[in-house]
RNA sequence: GGCCCCAUCGUCUAGUUAGGCCCAGGACAUCGGGUUUUCAUCCCGAAAACAGGGGUUCAAAUCCCCUUGGGGUCACCA
């Protein structure tokens, strides 16, 4: 374990000698700032209530959670609803549900509260206003009366001259009396941070290393809107500082926001957290950030197609029209289609992080134990549906039979294939089918592909291609089926082993190859060309069904 | 376009911080063979990468520089 302790963990708070991020000599530390000596790792995830949980966001949340748990620290959930008009509980519900489903608990946040609340930014306006007032008073921010049109014109002018745009700062030239007059007449204004243009901003990122930005290239960012509400960059800094977040672990698209935030930290005299900008989750087979806005493109992607196909095959059958509005960018998609939390967690953890050179399958406990920031990969990683399915297959196989039944039964019920899966004889059948499925059961909803065991004999649908190939176009198939059916009808032992024996004897007596009958038999009783082991299949269906189905199949050849 | 980040098999990655153990290891996917007188598994095997160019060095995937490519971000969004 100790040897695993990496550069970063050595730099975590509690070790004042190796605080690379304290190279900001210009920061004034309040003498009584306890947080300077805090040793608790506190991480946070701050989703905005969008109505769904993004799978990439989930990975970011997971890394935060892992780092907190690895260090015995706290994980905080905070809701970024500063720009929020929709129904909050409706928009937040699916997000919290995703955390609950995966078992990622939070120590502070919605539903659980905590000492550093409130945990909704919309309820923290006083804090933001107070900070802005402080910045204004200290001359580190200014009230800007420039209209959006003016700003736009300035930008265009700069771009015409091929120059980098910087605020003209006209409002700084205003006289005392003009300012008073503007304020009195309620002229619209925003508050901007006064960027110290002579600085270099340095960030020591746990994943990226040392990154520098030139402040002289940065426009003055708006920190307070005209309506008095804060912007993300302001709110996040104040919240992180006040909530004593030790490590800000977030996706790399935030790296370019970081200099603004560092300036705000400095202006407010706050200690900087350790930043860790992890790569974003990319779309399968690419390097582009996975985005809900590109769903139409994904539908055509060969890697992604399987997931959409699966959704189309499963969701309508369980009563979700239009796939229930679910797509593979959403965590809920995986939950509803029958993935296991273990598989999603394992897969997400391996996306951009590894334990060593060969370990693939890891329980959450194993991941927590071994998770360190220095093993995070720098490059963006594409979500790989095939590999995810492989993880899923592995974890599904770890489940007890009882658990598998538990996971699969709801699908059969929702699809109307069984009335009540808890009834003993129904449960027994489900159990036998699952045993017969063996590794064919990967995702819980896969059981729907074995509906032949649950539909009434007369409603069994025959796969056209398989029926034609194995029965219709096979010269001897019908005759053999007819003959073997008689034997099936007469036997009194319908166990898989006995049926195995029976068919082998039949084949021998007829002097034919197994292949000449078994395919036809399979299609006749199951309607499909592939399925579980033949004898398990017959045995589960039972004598009466097998006979009826063979008769029906033979009948169908005569009608055609 | 400015700024910033990134670069090992098709994909996810190990190896890069402390150069030699690497003519580069594992996994997924692919292909071939075997087992299963059915389907799926399973087993064995194959193919498959250090973006390019310069340096430094006895030695470079690893350090430095340049080029190229990919990506992110440039809001009174988060």
XYZ file of C-alpha atoms (C1' of nucleotides) in Angstrom:
638
model
C 0.000 0.000 0.000
C 2.611 2.456 1.055
C 4.550 2.041 -2.138
C 1.396 2.912 -3.994
C 1.158 6.214 -2.227
C 1.887 8.545 -4.991
C 3.162 11.959 -5.512
C -0.278 13.380 -5.165
C -1.279 11.775 -1.963
C 1.945 12.973 -0.497
C 0.924 16.425 -1.509
C -2.422 16.267 0.109
C -3.242 18.607 2.941
C -1.650 17.571 6.146
C 1.795 17.714 4.724
C 2.676 21.404 4.743
C 6.122 20.824 3.321
C 4.912 19.612 0.016
C 2.164 21.985 -0.860
C 2.968 22.635 -4.486
C -0.159 24.676 -4.809
C 1.041 27.142 -2.233
C 3.473 28.659 -4.618
C 1.097 31.604 -4.775
C 3.008 33.899 -2.566
C 0.542 36.657 -3.177
C -2.215 34.860 -1.334
C -2.903 36.260 2.067
C -3.786 33.566 4.531
C -5.929 34.565 7.429
C -3.927 33.701 10.487
C -6.770 31.823 12.046
C -7.610 29.796 8.990
C -7.980 26.330 10.393
C -8.405 24.921 6.960
C -4.732 25.421 6.286
C -4.100 22.591 8.646
C -7.014 20.481 7.760
C -6.084 16.978 6.881
C -9.449 15.594 5.930
C -9.942 14.879 2.299
C -13.195 16.417 1.167
C -14.364 16.069 -2.408
C -17.552 17.113 -4.065
C -19.636 16.617 -7.116
C -21.824 19.503 -8.152
C -24.368 18.522 -10.776
C -26.827 20.945 -12.193
C -30.332 19.557 -12.189
C -30.839 18.581 -15.783
C -33.280 15.761 -15.349
C -30.835 12.967 -16.045
C -27.433 11.747 -14.921
C -24.767 11.794 -17.623
C -22.617 8.655 -17.688
C -19.498 10.793 -18.048
C -20.534 12.953 -15.135
C -21.067 9.783 -13.201
C -17.467 8.825 -13.806
C -16.332 12.198 -12.493
C -18.548 11.739 -9.464
C -17.167 8.252 -8.970
C -13.571 9.490 -8.960
C -14.470 12.110 -6.376
C -16.254 9.548 -4.276
C -13.356 7.098 -4.588
C -10.765 9.624 -3.534
C -12.806 10.602 -0.500
C -13.411 6.993 0.495
C -9.824 5.974 -0.174
C -8.719 8.598 2.297
C -11.476 8.096 4.789
C -12.718 11.569 3.959
C -16.051 13.034 2.955
C -17.913 13.194 -0.289
C -20.302 16.074 -0.753
C -23.121 16.511 -3.202
C -23.974 20.089 -4.015
C -26.599 21.217 -6.461
C -25.611 23.830 -8.987
C -28.975 25.371 -9.652
C -27.945 28.988 -10.076
C -29.458 29.075 -13.517
C -32.492 27.137 -12.787
C -36.102 27.473 -13.710
C -37.421 23.976 -14.135
C -39.012 21.856 -11.485
C -36.159 21.096 -9.158
C -37.321 17.840 -7.654
C -38.208 16.469 -11.049
C -34.837 17.453 -12.433
C -32.871 16.312 -9.421
C -34.624 13.010 -8.785
C -32.946 10.997 -11.547
C -29.545 12.283 -10.494
C -29.899 11.225 -6.890
C -31.404 7.964 -8.062
C -28.289 7.233 -10.126
C -26.107 7.659 -7.045
C -28.390 5.472 -4.998
C -28.548 2.785 -7.619
C -24.773 2.605 -7.857
C -24.406 2.779 -4.110
C -22.369 5.977 -4.058
C -23.435 7.566 -0.814
C -22.805 11.185 0.046
C -21.905 12.517 3.459
C -23.386 15.936 2.958
C -25.921 17.264 0.503
C -29.566 16.883 -0.473
C -31.630 14.645 1.797
C -28.828 14.259 4.322
C -27.912 17.840 5.132
C -24.593 18.642 6.759
C -22.690 21.370 8.575
C -21.712 23.347 5.531
C -25.070 23.863 3.916
C -27.211 24.861 2.322
C -26.280 22.487 -0.471
C -28.361 24.173 -3.120
C -26.688 27.145 -4.722
C -30.015 28.827 -5.197
C -30.193 29.101 -1.421
C -26.742 30.555 -1.032
C -27.225 33.936 -2.658
C -26.406 35.861 0.498
C -23.001 34.266 0.635
C -22.289 35.180 -2.949
C -23.554 38.720 -2.536
C -21.444 39.153 0.551
C -18.339 38.006 -1.265
C -19.057 40.284 -4.187
C -19.506 43.232 -1.863
C -16.178 42.417 -0.307
C -14.485 42.277 -3.703
C -16.130 45.506 -4.760
C -15.043 47.249 -1.583
C -11.497 46.007 -2.008
C -11.411 47.211 -5.603
C -10.883 43.687 -6.871
C -14.107 43.732 -8.801
C -16.076 46.488 -10.459
C -19.573 47.304 -11.465
C -19.706 47.381 -15.234
C -22.340 49.494 -16.976
C -21.290 48.589 -20.501
C -24.205 47.221 -22.447
C -24.005 43.782 -24.048
C -24.063 45.572 -27.400
C -21.001 47.598 -26.486
C -19.171 44.519 -25.330
C -20.102 42.733 -28.497
C -18.852 45.624 -30.605
C -15.593 45.678 -28.657
C -15.125 41.995 -29.269
C -15.729 42.377 -32.954
C -13.342 45.266 -33.184
C -10.659 43.273 -31.442
C -11.201 40.318 -33.688
C -11.038 42.568 -36.774
C -7.669 43.761 -35.651
C -6.748 40.173 -34.904
C -6.154 41.203 -31.351
C -7.094 39.395 -28.232
C -10.194 40.899 -26.688
C -9.844 42.565 -23.324
C -12.449 44.668 -21.558
C -12.132 48.381 -22.173
C -13.149 48.977 -18.553
C -14.998 52.217 -19.321
C -16.921 51.927 -16.096
C -13.692 52.344 -14.198
C -13.408 55.831 -15.630
C -16.785 56.899 -14.276
C -16.735 59.711 -11.747
C -18.175 59.396 -8.295
C -21.235 61.405 -9.197
C -21.853 59.459 -12.398
C -21.716 56.244 -10.455
C -24.159 57.584 -7.922
C -26.459 58.739 -10.655
C -26.344 55.395 -12.462
C -27.039 53.548 -9.266
C -29.916 55.889 -8.455
C -31.562 55.450 -11.814
C -31.099 51.698 -11.569
C -29.084 51.424 -14.722
C -28.408 47.775 -15.630
C -24.998 46.520 -14.665
C -23.011 43.402 -13.924
C -20.099 42.875 -11.604
C -16.827 41.846 -13.169
C -13.688 40.599 -11.576
C -10.817 43.004 -12.157
C -8.220 40.719 -13.681
C -4.700 41.659 -12.612
C -3.229 41.735 -16.077
C 0.385 41.550 -15.032
C 0.174 38.097 -13.518
C 0.897 34.600 -14.540
C -1.533 32.147 -13.085
C -0.046 28.838 -12.133
C -1.938 25.701 -11.434
C -0.415 22.574 -10.047
C -2.843 19.980 -11.162
C -2.752 16.490 -9.720
C -3.323 14.977 -13.134
C -1.950 17.566 -15.555
C 1.015 18.785 -13.593
C 2.042 22.402 -13.829
C -0.136 24.555 -16.082
C 0.291 28.279 -16.639
C -2.027 30.942 -17.936
C -1.249 34.552 -18.720
C -3.736 36.812 -16.976
C -3.032 39.539 -19.499
C -4.943 37.515 -22.049
C -8.067 37.111 -19.961
C -11.132 39.319 -20.239
C -12.696 40.388 -16.953
C -15.228 37.679 -16.200
C -18.721 38.529 -15.038
C -19.195 37.198 -11.534
C -22.612 38.641 -10.743
C -25.433 38.927 -13.237
C -27.581 41.987 -13.681
C -30.285 40.297 -11.668
C -27.949 39.780 -8.755
C -27.385 36.063 -9.155
C -23.858 34.665 -9.245
C -22.098 32.934 -12.090
C -20.658 29.493 -11.890
C -17.058 30.578 -11.462
C -17.893 32.713 -8.457
C -20.331 30.359 -6.826
C -18.136 27.318 -7.184
C -15.155 29.039 -5.588
C -17.124 30.336 -2.648
C -18.843 27.018 -2.129
C -15.682 24.973 -2.419
C -13.875 27.234 -0.004
C -16.702 27.440 2.496
C -17.357 23.717 2.290
C -13.659 23.126 2.820
C -13.243 21.049 -0.281
C -9.672 19.780 -0.308
C -9.635 18.295 -3.813
C -11.517 19.633 -6.767
C -11.706 16.673 -9.105
C -13.575 17.519 -12.267
C -13.529 16.955 -15.997
C -10.820 18.592 -18.036
C -13.161 20.924 -19.872
C -13.031 22.944 -16.661
C -9.299 23.431 -16.926
C -9.753 26.650 -18.852
C -12.115 27.959 -16.154
C -9.561 27.322 -13.510
C -7.463 30.469 -13.917
C -10.558 32.601 -13.383
C -11.336 30.647 -10.286
C -7.799 30.884 -9.005
C -8.016 34.643 -9.352
C -11.224 34.634 -7.330
C -9.636 32.454 -4.668
C -6.778 34.903 -4.478
C -8.966 37.977 -4.447
C -10.994 36.527 -1.613
C -7.968 35.336 0.301
C -8.978 31.723 0.212
C -6.598 28.819 0.220
C -6.518 26.919 -3.051
C -7.736 23.343 -3.154
C -5.781 20.671 -4.961
C -7.110 20.601 -8.502
C -7.311 17.377 -10.465
C -8.585 17.687 -14.009
C -9.473 14.266 -15.228
C -10.088 13.507 -18.890
C -13.673 13.478 -20.026
C -15.439 10.369 -21.212
C -15.415 10.320 -24.988
C -17.905 8.809 -27.389
C -17.183 5.185 -28.379
C -14.394 4.921 -30.865
C -13.542 8.613 -30.750
C -11.970 11.369 -28.750
C -14.898 13.744 -28.667
C -16.623 14.459 -25.431
C -19.637 12.227 -25.017
C -22.625 14.489 -25.400
C -26.355 14.146 -25.406
C -26.510 16.639 -28.232
C -24.837 14.204 -30.578
C -27.230 11.308 -30.132
C -28.243 11.254 -33.778
C -24.640 10.819 -34.765
C -24.165 8.048 -32.200
C -27.117 6.129 -33.538
C -25.144 5.609 -36.725
C -21.908 4.688 -35.033
C -21.164 0.968 -35.267
C -19.895 0.807 -31.684
C -22.898 2.577 -30.282
C -25.498 0.939 -32.477
C -25.756 -2.185 -30.351
C -26.846 -0.155 -27.372
C -29.564 1.614 -29.281
C -30.693 -1.663 -30.799
C -30.893 -3.214 -27.386
C -32.956 -0.293 -26.167
C -35.355 -0.690 -29.041
C -35.661 -4.392 -28.401
C -36.181 -4.143 -24.669
C -37.835 -0.893 -23.645
C -41.050 -1.166 -25.638
C -41.594 -4.658 -24.260
C -41.427 -3.458 -20.689
C -43.836 -0.649 -21.277
C -41.453 2.185 -22.095
C -42.578 3.727 -25.342
C -39.928 5.563 -27.353
C -37.366 3.804 -25.194
C -38.722 5.784 -22.265
C -36.631 8.713 -23.427
C -33.566 6.781 -22.352
C -30.298 6.627 -24.248
C -26.813 5.285 -23.490
C -25.542 8.684 -22.404
C -27.798 8.441 -19.364
C -27.037 6.315 -16.337
C -30.696 5.422 -16.132
C -30.458 3.602 -19.445
C -28.139 1.041 -17.900
C -30.242 0.647 -14.820
C -33.456 0.142 -16.742
C -31.993 -2.262 -19.254
C -30.610 -4.467 -16.558
C -26.965 -3.710 -16.031
C -25.489 -4.309 -12.612
C -24.020 -1.489 -10.512
C -20.870 -3.579 -10.113
C -20.397 -3.662 -13.877
C -20.991 0.038 -14.421
C -18.704 0.947 -11.546
C -15.983 -1.415 -12.699
C -16.241 -0.175 -16.239
C -16.272 3.494 -15.293
C -13.329 3.050 -12.975
C -11.292 1.363 -15.687
C -12.049 4.193 -18.054
C -9.129 6.484 -17.411
C -7.743 4.645 -14.442
C -6.050 1.325 -13.864
C -4.869 -0.571 -10.856
C -1.903 -2.193 -12.539
C -0.924 -3.857 -15.785
C -3.479 -6.656 -15.734
C -6.310 -6.320 -13.258
C -9.613 -5.820 -15.035
C -12.291 -7.074 -12.692
C -12.504 -5.106 -9.487
C -15.107 -4.800 -6.799
C -15.864 -1.361 -5.456
C -13.936 -2.236 -2.303
C -10.893 -3.159 -4.323
C -11.135 0.062 -6.282
C -11.511 2.173 -3.148
C -8.517 0.514 -1.620
C -6.294 1.114 -4.623
C -7.579 4.329 -6.098
C -5.000 7.083 -6.382
C -4.965 10.223 -8.479
C -1.544 9.564 -9.958
C -2.849 6.556 -11.823
C -5.424 8.570 -13.679
C -4.740 8.620 -17.392
C -4.353 12.027 -19.000
C -5.961 11.336 -22.352
C -9.685 11.180 -22.993
C -11.045 7.651 -23.214
C -13.931 6.419 -25.321
C -16.638 4.443 -23.640
C -16.447 0.905 -25.019
C -19.819 -0.864 -25.099
C -18.192 -4.229 -25.825
C -15.927 -3.999 -22.859
C -18.748 -2.800 -20.680
C -20.724 -5.863 -21.687
C -17.754 -8.001 -20.800
C -17.639 -6.507 -17.310
C -21.366 -6.970 -17.052
C -21.094 -10.604 -18.071
C -18.464 -11.184 -15.446
C -20.439 -9.617 -12.622
C -23.668 -11.267 -13.667
C -21.897 -14.600 -13.383
C -20.867 -13.776 -9.861
C -24.488 -13.533 -8.817
C -26.245 -16.360 -7.027
C -29.117 -18.042 -8.809
C -31.506 -16.419 -6.386
C -30.128 -12.970 -7.231
C -30.331 -13.638 -10.936
C -33.976 -14.601 -10.564
C -34.506 -11.418 -8.615
C -32.995 -9.329 -11.397
C -34.690 -11.058 -14.307
C -38.188 -11.560 -12.965
C -39.349 -7.939 -13.238
C -38.644 -8.008 -16.962
C -40.864 -11.031 -17.478
C -43.610 -9.447 -15.433
C -43.442 -6.088 -17.172
C -43.449 -7.775 -20.552
C -46.555 -9.686 -19.512
C -44.861 -13.042 -19.993
C -45.600 -14.086 -16.444
C -48.269 -12.811 -14.096
C -46.569 -13.267 -10.795
C -42.958 -14.305 -10.758
C -43.069 -15.114 -7.082
C -45.485 -18.007 -7.542
C -43.568 -21.210 -6.816
C -44.134 -22.949 -10.133
C -43.453 -19.757 -12.095
C -40.332 -19.091 -10.108
C -39.214 -22.656 -10.659
C -39.519 -22.237 -14.389
C -37.679 -18.927 -14.379
C -34.989 -20.535 -12.310
C -34.596 -23.435 -14.724
C -34.437 -21.111 -17.701
C -31.761 -19.011 -16.046
C -29.732 -22.100 -15.214
C -30.113 -23.218 -18.807
C -29.060 -19.815 -20.113
C -25.689 -20.083 -18.407
C -23.383 -17.405 -19.821
C -26.032 -16.347 -22.271
C -27.446 -14.273 -19.473
C -25.454 -11.092 -19.472
C -27.854 -8.224 -19.008
C -30.940 -8.940 -16.901
C -33.292 -8.097 -19.743
C -31.652 -10.803 -21.864
C -34.207 -13.173 -20.433
C -36.739 -11.574 -22.758
C -34.905 -13.213 -25.634
C -35.922 -16.550 -24.166
C -39.620 -15.877 -24.187
C -40.315 -19.252 -25.798
C -40.456 -20.664 -22.302
C -43.162 -18.284 -21.245
C -45.539 -17.916 -24.165
C -48.511 -20.245 -24.664
C -47.835 -22.952 -27.246
C -50.273 -21.554 -29.757
C -48.703 -18.120 -29.565
C -45.155 -19.259 -30.154
C -43.723 -17.353 -33.072
C -41.408 -19.077 -35.471
C -38.381 -17.305 -36.787
C -38.930 -17.231 -40.511
C -35.406 -17.916 -41.605
C -34.772 -20.686 -39.118
C -38.101 -22.339 -39.871
C -37.497 -22.391 -43.579
C -33.943 -23.605 -43.305
C -34.375 -26.260 -40.656
C -37.876 -27.547 -41.285
C -39.439 -26.368 -44.514
C -36.481 -26.949 -46.782
C -35.175 -30.016 -45.028
C -36.258 -33.152 -46.807
C -36.473 -35.492 -43.884
C -37.198 -33.027 -41.100
C -40.949 -33.409 -40.927
C -40.874 -37.187 -41.000
C -38.193 -37.330 -38.332
C -40.007 -34.864 -36.146
C -43.177 -36.841 -36.449
C -41.396 -40.015 -35.430
C -39.459 -38.506 -32.561
C -42.569 -36.773 -31.313
C -44.179 -40.177 -30.806
C -41.288 -41.175 -28.620
C -41.499 -37.964 -26.672
C -45.169 -38.508 -26.141
C -44.595 -41.959 -24.772
C -41.616 -41.498 -22.497
C -42.295 -41.106 -18.824
C -38.997 -39.523 -17.878
C -38.715 -35.992 -19.145
C -35.496 -35.030 -17.444
C -32.769 -33.505 -19.597
C -30.547 -36.536 -19.107
C -33.264 -38.979 -20.114
C -34.147 -36.904 -23.167
C -30.505 -36.780 -24.127
C -30.449 -40.542 -23.969
C -33.701 -40.827 -25.872
C -32.580 -38.690 -28.772
C -29.256 -40.449 -29.057
C -30.955 -43.786 -29.258
C -33.350 -42.422 -31.805
C -30.570 -41.114 -33.971
C -28.785 -44.404 -33.798
C -31.876 -46.433 -34.605
C -32.652 -44.231 -37.578
C -29.087 -44.355 -38.767
C -28.937 -40.587 -39.121
C -26.659 -37.858 -37.852
C -27.597 -35.727 -34.885
C -27.500 -32.684 -37.062
C -30.315 -34.015 -39.207
C -32.884 -33.742 -36.459
C -31.664 -31.568 -33.654
C -31.904 -28.277 -35.514
C -35.396 -29.030 -36.705
C -36.362 -30.083 -33.218
C -35.012 -26.882 -31.749
C -36.904 -24.715 -34.201
C -40.062 -26.745 -33.746
C -40.223 -26.375 -29.977
C -38.613 -22.979 -29.485
C -39.281 -21.185 -32.749
C -35.636 -20.177 -32.914
C -32.430 -21.400 -34.483
C -30.410 -20.815 -31.367
C -31.090 -21.114 -27.692
C -30.164 -22.971 -24.566
C -29.011 -26.585 -24.539
C -31.493 -28.750 -26.446
C -32.323 -31.167 -23.678
C -32.707 -28.508 -21.024
C -34.970 -26.750 -23.449
C -37.211 -29.783 -23.965
C -37.247 -30.645 -20.311
C -38.221 -27.152 -19.194
C -40.988 -26.919 -21.767
C -42.370 -30.228 -20.653
C -43.919 -33.128 -22.463
C -47.275 -31.614 -23.401
C -45.793 -28.415 -24.798
C -43.143 -30.210 -26.789
C -45.674 -32.487 -28.436
C -48.069 -29.655 -29.182
C -45.380 -27.449 -30.572
C -43.986 -30.128 -32.846
C -47.468 -30.796 -34.147
C -48.014 -27.125 -34.719
C -44.706 -26.768 -36.579
C -45.534 -29.689 -38.817
C -48.929 -28.183 -39.441
C -47.366 -24.935 -40.495
C -45.331 -26.647 -43.199
C -48.506 -28.011 -44.713
C -50.223 -24.646 -44.789
C -47.300 -22.951 -46.427
C -8.526 31.958 -34.823
C -6.477 32.870 -29.323
C -5.483 30.082 -24.981
C -4.977 25.254 -22.844
C -4.696 19.905 -22.780
C -3.484 15.283 -24.981
C -0.718 11.416 -28.211
C 1.500 3.153 -26.892
C -2.287 -2.518 -30.782
C -9.158 -1.076 -33.843
C -10.621 0.045 -28.333
C -9.419 0.377 -22.844
C -4.700 0.273 -20.815
C 0.705 -1.290 -18.384
C 5.364 0.732 -18.964
C 6.924 7.567 -18.750
C 7.694 10.835 -12.458
C 13.431 7.633 -10.634
C 16.232 5.953 -19.229
C 18.546 -0.282 -19.555
C 14.298 -5.762 -16.809
C 10.250 -3.707 -23.342
C 12.476 -5.933 -30.984
C 6.644 -3.235 -25.617
C 2.694 -6.755 -21.172
C -2.708 -7.457 -20.143
C -7.974 -6.952 -21.407
C -12.092 -6.193 -25.016
C -13.149 -6.779 -30.058
C -11.385 -9.515 -34.616
C -9.519 -13.954 -37.101
C -7.938 -19.300 -36.951
C -7.970 -24.163 -34.397
C -9.902 -27.569 -30.564
C -13.991 -29.240 -27.102
C -19.455 -29.429 -27.088
C -22.883 -35.199 -32.520
C -27.298 -28.714 -30.974
C -26.690 -23.120 -29.242
C -23.753 -20.397 -25.982
C -19.558 -21.088 -23.160
C -14.673 -22.896 -22.507
C -9.502 -23.970 -24.090
C -5.376 -23.019 -27.428
C -3.311 -19.887 -31.062
C -2.715 -15.600 -34.535
C -2.701 -10.780 -36.226
C -2.312 -6.036 -34.027
C 0.844 -0.126 -31.283
C 5.421 3.437 -29.029
C 2.266 9.802 -34.655
C 6.802 12.001 -37.476
C 11.568 14.386 -37.270
C 15.675 16.130 -34.689
C 18.644 16.073 -30.422
C 20.888 14.323 -25.208
C 22.971 9.383 -23.884
C 26.994 3.666 -24.047
C 21.484 3.069 -23.989
C 15.122 6.554 -25.331
C 8.174 4.340 -25.520
C 10.528 6.879 -21.298
C 14.357 13.215 -21.080
C 14.581 17.993 -24.407
C 13.058 20.683 -28.961
C 10.197 21.095 -33.380
C 6.318 19.323 -36.562
C 1.809 16.871 -37.246
C -2.679 15.086 -35.526
C -6.730 14.920 -32.049
C -9.559 17.349 -28.265
C -11.300 21.101 -24.833
C -12.481 26.110 -24.028
C -13.257 31.002 -25.326
C -21.338 33.501 -22.345
C -25.011 37.862 -17.785
C -24.378 28.131 -19.140
C -22.663 24.768 -15.633
